[in-house]
Amino acid sequence: EAGVAQSPRYKIIEKRQSVAFWCNPISGHATLYWYQQILGQGPKLLIQFQNNGVVDDSQLPKDRFSAERLKGVDSTLKIQPAKLEDSAVYLCASSRQGANEAFFGQGTRLTVV
Amino acid sequence: RKEVEQDPGPFNVPEGATVAFNCTYSNSASQSFFWYRQDCRKEPKLLMSVYSSGNEDGRFTAQLNRASQYISLLIRDSKLSDSATYLCVVNRAEGFKTIFGAGTRLFVKA
């Protein structure tokens, strides 16, 4: 079974620029999550999708972050404009509906300079 | 106060040692609990679920104390390959609606 795919693996941008991350979840997984992990901290949930609907985006900084999952499969997370404090690893995860385990992708390491 | 708190460590132990990590959570409505392992620059992976009755998987034992709102992980006979960050995860509701702790770093040395 293929795992969660993310791209790019690394991205370096200047502050105020825009960036987008892509995630392809495990086939058949209805639930998709985007997490932000800052160095030395645990992952923080940014947004959770159930199929193509948003379940929880309470911690998503909506003035600069946006995410979509139009067809209930792939998802993109965008930051516009980026700030220095957005430097982190962005992890995508997926799970079967109602399941208690999520599987993570390898993440995208973003550096904002 | 953070919803899930862990001792960040690091714990430095020799091979063969027994080491225990604790994690406390503040939301009494939390329903399910897990330990995830995260190797350096890698993604988190499920180590084990934690049940009220306690559960064991080889050298790893997890315990849950709902009354005191803490979770523990015990690693016996530590191996060099156990070196990693161990993340305590608390699930607020059905499915996977989670809060991660900041993690406890473990270094096992020869």
PDB file of C-alpha atoms in Angstrom, chain A residues 2-10 20-26 32-37 46 74-77 88-94 103-110, chain B residues 38 42-44:
ATOM      1  CA  ALA A   2       1.439   3.358  -1.008  1.00  0.00           C
ATOM      2  CA  GLY A   3       1.881   5.868   1.795  1.00  0.00           C
ATOM      3  CA  VAL A   4       0.975   9.531   2.020  1.00  0.00           C
ATOM      4  CA  ALA A   5       2.851  11.478  -0.654  1.00  0.00           C
ATOM      5  CA  GLN A   6       3.909  15.081  -0.181  1.00  0.00           C
ATOM      6  CA  SER A   7       5.792  17.529  -2.338  1.00  0.00           C
ATOM      7  CA  PRO A   8       8.047  19.357  -2.363  1.00  0.00           C
ATOM      8  CA  ARG A   9      10.279  17.922   0.352  1.00  0.00           C
ATOM      9  CA  TYR A  10      12.085  21.211   0.899  1.00  0.00           C
ATOM     10  CA  ALA A  20       2.040  25.895  -1.909  1.00  0.00           C
ATOM     11  CA  PHE A  21       2.330  22.335  -0.681  1.00  0.00           C
ATOM     12  CA  TRP A  22       0.688  19.280  -2.160  1.00  0.00           C
ATOM     13  CA  CYS A  23      -0.519  16.066  -0.507  1.00  0.00           C
ATOM     14  CA  ASN A  24      -1.862  12.804  -1.909  1.00  0.00           C
ATOM     15  CA  PRO A  25      -3.348  10.661   0.883  1.00  0.00           C
ATOM     16  CA  ILE A  26      -3.534   6.886   1.082  1.00  0.00           C
ATOM     17  CA  LEU A  32      -6.959  14.301   5.574  1.00  0.00           C
ATOM     18  CA  TYR A  33      -5.015  16.517   7.985  1.00  0.00           C
ATOM     19  CA  TRP A  34      -2.433  19.249   7.667  1.00  0.00           C
ATOM     20  CA  TYR A  35      -0.119  19.766  10.642  1.00  0.00           C
ATOM     21  CA  GLN A  36       2.558  22.349  11.329  1.00  0.00           C
ATOM     22  CA  GLN A  37       5.571  21.177  13.333  1.00  0.00           C
ATOM     23  CA  LEU A  46      -3.979  23.305  11.055  1.00  0.00           C
ATOM     24  CA  ASP A  74      -5.505  15.428  -3.128  1.00  0.00           C
ATOM     25  CA  SER A  75      -5.067  18.555  -1.079  1.00  0.00           C
ATOM     26  CA  THR A  76      -3.040  21.747  -1.289  1.00  0.00           C
ATOM     27  CA  LEU A  77      -1.998  24.073   1.509  1.00  0.00           C
ATOM     28  CA  ALA A  88       8.440  24.672  10.029  1.00  0.00           C
ATOM     29  CA  VAL A  89       7.750  21.193   8.703  1.00  0.00           C
ATOM     30  CA  TYR A  90       4.288  20.848   7.205  1.00  0.00           C
ATOM     31  CA  LEU A  91       2.984  17.337   7.631  1.00  0.00           C
ATOM     32  CA  CYS A  92       0.052  15.821   5.810  1.00  0.00           C
ATOM     33  CA  ALA A  93      -1.682  12.787   7.289  1.00  0.00           C
ATOM     34  CA  SER A  94      -4.657  10.656   6.360  1.00  0.00           C
ATOM     35  CA  PHE A 103      -0.541   7.875   8.668  1.00  0.00           C
ATOM     36  CA  PHE A 104       1.839  10.731   8.006  1.00  0.00           C
ATOM     37  CA  GLY A 105       3.710  11.798   4.914  1.00  0.00           C
ATOM     38  CA  GLN A 106       7.388  12.722   5.110  1.00  0.00           C
ATOM     39  CA  GLY A 107       6.545  16.404   5.294  1.00  0.00           C
ATOM     40  CA  THR A 108       7.666  19.567   3.562  1.00  0.00           C
ATOM     41  CA  ARG A 109      10.393  21.524   5.322  1.00  0.00           C
ATOM     42  CA  LEU A 110       9.772  25.237   4.763  1.00  0.00           C
TER      43      LEU A 110
ATOM     44  CA  GLN B  38       9.358  10.298  15.597  1.00  0.00           C
ATOM     45  CA  LYS B  42      11.210  11.866   9.892  1.00  0.00           C
ATOM     46  CA  GLU B  43       7.440  11.749  10.167  1.00  0.00           C
ATOM     47  CA  PRO B  44       5.632  10.513  13.310  1.00  0.00           C
TER      48      PRO B  44
END
